[in-house]
mmCIF file of C-alpha atoms and ligand atoms in Angstrom:
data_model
loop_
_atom_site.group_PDB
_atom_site.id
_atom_site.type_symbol
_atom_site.label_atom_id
_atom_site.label_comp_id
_atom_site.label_asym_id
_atom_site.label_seq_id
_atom_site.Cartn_x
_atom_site.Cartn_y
_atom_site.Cartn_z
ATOM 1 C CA UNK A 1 -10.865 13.735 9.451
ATOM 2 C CA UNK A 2 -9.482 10.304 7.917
ATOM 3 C CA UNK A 3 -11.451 8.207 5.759
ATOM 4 C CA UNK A 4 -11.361 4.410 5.631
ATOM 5 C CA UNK A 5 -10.436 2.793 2.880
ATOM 6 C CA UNK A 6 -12.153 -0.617 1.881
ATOM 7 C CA UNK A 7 -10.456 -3.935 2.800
ATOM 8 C CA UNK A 8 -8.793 -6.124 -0.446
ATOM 9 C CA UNK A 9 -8.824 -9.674 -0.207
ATOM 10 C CA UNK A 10 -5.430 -10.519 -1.245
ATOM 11 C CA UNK A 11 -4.027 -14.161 -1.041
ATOM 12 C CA UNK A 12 0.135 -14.341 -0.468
ATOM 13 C CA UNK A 13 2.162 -16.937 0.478
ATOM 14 C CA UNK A 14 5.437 -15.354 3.016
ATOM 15 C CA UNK A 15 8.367 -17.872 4.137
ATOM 16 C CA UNK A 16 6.242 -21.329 3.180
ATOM 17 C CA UNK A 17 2.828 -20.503 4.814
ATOM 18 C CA UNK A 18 -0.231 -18.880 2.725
ATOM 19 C CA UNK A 19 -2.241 -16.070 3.531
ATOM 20 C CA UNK A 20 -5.805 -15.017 2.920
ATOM 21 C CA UNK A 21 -6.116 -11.213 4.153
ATOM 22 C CA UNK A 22 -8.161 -8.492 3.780
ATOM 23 C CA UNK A 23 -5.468 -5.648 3.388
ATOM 24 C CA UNK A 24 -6.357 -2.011 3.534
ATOM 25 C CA UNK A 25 -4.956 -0.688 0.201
ATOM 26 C CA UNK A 26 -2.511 1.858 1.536
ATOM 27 C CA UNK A 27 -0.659 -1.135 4.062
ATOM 28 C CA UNK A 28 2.645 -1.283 2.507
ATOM 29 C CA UNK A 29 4.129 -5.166 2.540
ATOM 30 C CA UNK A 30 6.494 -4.202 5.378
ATOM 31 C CA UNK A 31 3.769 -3.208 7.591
ATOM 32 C CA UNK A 32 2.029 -6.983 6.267
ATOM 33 C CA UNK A 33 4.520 -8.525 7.694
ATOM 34 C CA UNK A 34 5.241 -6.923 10.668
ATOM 35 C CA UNK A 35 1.823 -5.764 12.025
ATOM 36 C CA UNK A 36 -0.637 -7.637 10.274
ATOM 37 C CA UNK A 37 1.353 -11.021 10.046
ATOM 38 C CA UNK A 38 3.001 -10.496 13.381
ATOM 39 C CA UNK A 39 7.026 -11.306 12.159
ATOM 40 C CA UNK A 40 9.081 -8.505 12.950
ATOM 41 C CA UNK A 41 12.715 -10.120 11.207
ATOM 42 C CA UNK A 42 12.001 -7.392 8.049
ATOM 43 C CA UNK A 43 12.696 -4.039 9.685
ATOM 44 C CA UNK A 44 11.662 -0.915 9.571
ATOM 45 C CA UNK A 45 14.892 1.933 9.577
ATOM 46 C CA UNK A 46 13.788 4.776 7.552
ATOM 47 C CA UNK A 47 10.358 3.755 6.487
ATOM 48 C CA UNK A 48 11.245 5.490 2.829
ATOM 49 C CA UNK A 49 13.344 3.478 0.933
ATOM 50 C CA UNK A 50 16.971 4.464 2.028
ATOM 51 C CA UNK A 51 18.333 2.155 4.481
ATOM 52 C CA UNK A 52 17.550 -1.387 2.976
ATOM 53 C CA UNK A 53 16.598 -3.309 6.636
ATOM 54 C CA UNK A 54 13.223 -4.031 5.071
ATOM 55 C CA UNK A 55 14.608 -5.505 2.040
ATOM 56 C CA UNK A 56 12.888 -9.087 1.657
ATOM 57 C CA UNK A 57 12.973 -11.348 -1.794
ATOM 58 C CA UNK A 58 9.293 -11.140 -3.528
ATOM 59 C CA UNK A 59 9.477 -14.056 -6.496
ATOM 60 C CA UNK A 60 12.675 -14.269 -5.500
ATOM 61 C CA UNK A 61 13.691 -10.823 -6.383
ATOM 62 C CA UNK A 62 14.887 -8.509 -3.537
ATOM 63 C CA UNK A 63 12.630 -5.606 -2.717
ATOM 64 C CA UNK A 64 12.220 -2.625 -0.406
ATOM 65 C CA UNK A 65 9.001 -3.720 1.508
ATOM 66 C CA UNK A 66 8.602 -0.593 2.854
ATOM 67 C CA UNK A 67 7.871 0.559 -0.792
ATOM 68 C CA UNK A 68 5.943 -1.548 -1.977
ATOM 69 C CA UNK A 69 1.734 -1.524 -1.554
ATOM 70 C CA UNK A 70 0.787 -5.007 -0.014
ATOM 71 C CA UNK A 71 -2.487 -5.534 -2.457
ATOM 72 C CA UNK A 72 -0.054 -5.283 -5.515
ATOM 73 C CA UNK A 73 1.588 -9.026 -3.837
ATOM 74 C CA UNK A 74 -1.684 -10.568 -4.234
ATOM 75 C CA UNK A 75 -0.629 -14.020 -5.422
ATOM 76 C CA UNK A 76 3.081 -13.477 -4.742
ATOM 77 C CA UNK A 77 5.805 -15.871 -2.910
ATOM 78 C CA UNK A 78 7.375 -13.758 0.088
ATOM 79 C CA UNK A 79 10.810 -14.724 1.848
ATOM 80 C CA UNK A 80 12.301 -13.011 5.012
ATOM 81 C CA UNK A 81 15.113 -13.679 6.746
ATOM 82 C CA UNK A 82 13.256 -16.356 8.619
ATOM 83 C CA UNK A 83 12.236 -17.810 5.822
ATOM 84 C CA UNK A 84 15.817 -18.369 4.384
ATOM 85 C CA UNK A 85 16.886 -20.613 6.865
ATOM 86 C CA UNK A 86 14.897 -23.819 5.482
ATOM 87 C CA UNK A 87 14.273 -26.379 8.074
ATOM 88 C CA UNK A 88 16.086 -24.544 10.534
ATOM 89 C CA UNK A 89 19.356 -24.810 8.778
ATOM 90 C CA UNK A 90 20.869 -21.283 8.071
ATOM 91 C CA UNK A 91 21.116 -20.810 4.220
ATOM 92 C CA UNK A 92 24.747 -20.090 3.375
ATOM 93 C CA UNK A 93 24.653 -16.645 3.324
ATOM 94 C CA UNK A 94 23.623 -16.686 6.877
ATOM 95 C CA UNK A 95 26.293 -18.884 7.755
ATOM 96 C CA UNK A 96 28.528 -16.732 6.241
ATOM 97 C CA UNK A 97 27.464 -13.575 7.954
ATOM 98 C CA UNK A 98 28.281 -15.550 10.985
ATOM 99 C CA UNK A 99 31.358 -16.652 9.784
ATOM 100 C CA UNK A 100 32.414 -13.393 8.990
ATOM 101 C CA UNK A 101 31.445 -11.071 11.508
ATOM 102 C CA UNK A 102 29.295 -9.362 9.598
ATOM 103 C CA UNK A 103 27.312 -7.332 11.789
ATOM 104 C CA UNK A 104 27.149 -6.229 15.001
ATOM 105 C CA UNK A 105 24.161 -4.761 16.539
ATOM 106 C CA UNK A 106 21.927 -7.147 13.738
ATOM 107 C CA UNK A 107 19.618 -4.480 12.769
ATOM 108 C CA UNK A 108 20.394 -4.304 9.543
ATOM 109 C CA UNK A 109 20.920 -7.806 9.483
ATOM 110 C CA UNK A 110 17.830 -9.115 8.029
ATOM 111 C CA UNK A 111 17.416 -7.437 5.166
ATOM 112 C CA UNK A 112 21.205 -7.558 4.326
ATOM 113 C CA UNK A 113 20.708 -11.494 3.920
ATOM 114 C CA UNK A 114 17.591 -11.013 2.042
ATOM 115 C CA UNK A 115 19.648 -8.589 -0.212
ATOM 116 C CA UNK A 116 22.569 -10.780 -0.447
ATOM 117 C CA UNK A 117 20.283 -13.990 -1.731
ATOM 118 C CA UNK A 118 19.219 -11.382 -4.058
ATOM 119 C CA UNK A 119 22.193 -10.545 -5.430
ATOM 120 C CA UNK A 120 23.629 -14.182 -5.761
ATOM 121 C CA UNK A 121 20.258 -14.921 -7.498
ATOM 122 C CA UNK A 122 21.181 -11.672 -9.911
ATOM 123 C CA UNK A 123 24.864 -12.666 -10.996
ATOM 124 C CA UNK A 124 23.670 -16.088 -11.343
ATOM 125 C CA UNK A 125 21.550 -14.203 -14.349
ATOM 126 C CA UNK A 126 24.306 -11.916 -15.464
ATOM 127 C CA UNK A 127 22.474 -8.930 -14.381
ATOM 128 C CA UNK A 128 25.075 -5.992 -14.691
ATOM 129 C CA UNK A 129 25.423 -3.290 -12.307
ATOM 130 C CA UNK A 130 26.518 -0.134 -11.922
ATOM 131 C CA UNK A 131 30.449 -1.049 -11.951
ATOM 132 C CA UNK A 132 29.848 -4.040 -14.561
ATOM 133 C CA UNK A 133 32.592 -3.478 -17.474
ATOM 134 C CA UNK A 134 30.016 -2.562 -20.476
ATOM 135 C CA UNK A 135 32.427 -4.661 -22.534
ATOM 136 C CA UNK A 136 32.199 -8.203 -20.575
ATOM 137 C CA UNK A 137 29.621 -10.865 -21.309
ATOM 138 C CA UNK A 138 28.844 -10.928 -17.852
ATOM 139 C CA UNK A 139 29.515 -9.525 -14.575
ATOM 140 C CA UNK A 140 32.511 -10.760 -13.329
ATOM 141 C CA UNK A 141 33.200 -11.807 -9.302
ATOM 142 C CA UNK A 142 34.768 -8.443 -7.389
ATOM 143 C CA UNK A 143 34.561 -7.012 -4.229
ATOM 144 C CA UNK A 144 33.865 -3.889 -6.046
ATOM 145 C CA UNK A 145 30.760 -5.484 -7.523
ATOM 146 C CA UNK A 146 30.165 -7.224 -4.119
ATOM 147 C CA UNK A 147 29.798 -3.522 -2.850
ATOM 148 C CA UNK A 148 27.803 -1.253 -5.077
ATOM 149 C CA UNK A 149 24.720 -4.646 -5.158
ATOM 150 C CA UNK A 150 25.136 -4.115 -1.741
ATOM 151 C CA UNK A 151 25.256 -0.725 -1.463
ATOM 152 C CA UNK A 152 21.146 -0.269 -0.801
ATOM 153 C CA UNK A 153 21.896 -2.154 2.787
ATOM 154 C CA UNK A 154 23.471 0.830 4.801
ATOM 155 C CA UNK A 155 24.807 -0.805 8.532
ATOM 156 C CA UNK A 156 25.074 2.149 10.956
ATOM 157 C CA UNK A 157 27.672 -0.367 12.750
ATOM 158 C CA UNK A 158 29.754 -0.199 9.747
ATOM 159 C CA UNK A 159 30.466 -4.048 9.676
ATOM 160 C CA UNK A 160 30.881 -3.539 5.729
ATOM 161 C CA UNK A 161 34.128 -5.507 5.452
ATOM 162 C CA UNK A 162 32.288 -8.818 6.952
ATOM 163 C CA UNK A 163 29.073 -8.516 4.677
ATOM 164 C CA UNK A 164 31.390 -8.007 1.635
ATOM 165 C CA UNK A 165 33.798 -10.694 2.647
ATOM 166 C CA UNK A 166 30.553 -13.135 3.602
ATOM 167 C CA UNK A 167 29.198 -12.357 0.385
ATOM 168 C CA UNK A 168 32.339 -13.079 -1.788
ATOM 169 C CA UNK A 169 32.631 -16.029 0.351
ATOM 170 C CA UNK A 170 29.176 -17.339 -0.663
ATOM 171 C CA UNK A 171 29.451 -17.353 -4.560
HETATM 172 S S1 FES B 201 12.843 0.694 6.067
HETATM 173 FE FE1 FES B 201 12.653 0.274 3.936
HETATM 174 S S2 FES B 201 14.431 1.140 3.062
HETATM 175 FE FE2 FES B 201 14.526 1.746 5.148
HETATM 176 S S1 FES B 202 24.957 -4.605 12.419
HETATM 177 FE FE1 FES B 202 24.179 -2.859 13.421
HETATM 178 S S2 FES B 202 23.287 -1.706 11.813
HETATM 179 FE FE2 FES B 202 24.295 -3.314 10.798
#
């Protein structure tokens, strides 16, 4: 026997348009947007955090949607794929996934883009990673770099070389 959980009220704003819900606490923010908001560009691969197609930018900052509780985004500023392409111009990573030949299938697609406006948004910071030299100021441009930020976004097409080159290509 399940038992119902109470409704929150949560108010959140996702690519430009605001929201006034009544979530049930245990929605994550992937199923928000897909079944409660009715946009299905963030996808759902694994469901548990290992295959990055839900990845979307909350505040800016990329996130695993499909991690994340929808009542903790109460007051947050959501962007999806969709929502990247302002004014239905493509925002230059997009243009350079295109460019590139950086996917195939597009399944992954999505939340690669979401991840990649991340990651710009990150150097831009300094934010080290993984690979960073511990002795530079800041993270420096590589395609080494390009692929362990990336490395959350698995492609089951493998078109790896075109993301990395589309990212380097969008600095
Ligand atoms: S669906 Fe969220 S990481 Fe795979
Ligand atoms: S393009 Fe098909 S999974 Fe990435």
């Amino acid at each position: 026997m399940t038992t119902d959980s109470p409704a929150i009220p949560i108010e959140i704003r996702v690519d430009g348009t605001d929201h006034r819900l009544a979530v049930d606490p245990r929605r994550t923010l992937l199923d928000l947007i897909r079944d409660q908001l009715g946009e299905p560009v963030a996808k759902k691969g694994c469901d548990h955090g290992q295959c990055g197609a839900c990845t979307v930018l909350v505040g800016g900052r990329r996130v695993l949607a499909c991690l994340i509780l929808a009542v903790t985004c109460d007051g947050a500023e959501v962007t999806t794929a969709s929502g990247l392409a302002a004014g239905g111009a493509l925002h230059p990573i997009q243009q350079a996934f295109l460019d590139n030949d950086a996917f195939q299938c597009g399944y992954c697609t999505p939340g690669q883009v979401c991840s990649a406006a991340g990651l710009l948004a990150e150097f831009a910071d300094g934010a080290p990673s993984h690979v960073t030299s511990p002795v530079s100021a800041a993270p420096e441009w590589s395609d080494a770099e390009i692929a362990e930020r990336m490395s959350g976004n698995l492609c089951r097409c493998g078109a790896y070389a075109g993301i990395v080159a589309a990212v380097r290509e969008s600095r």
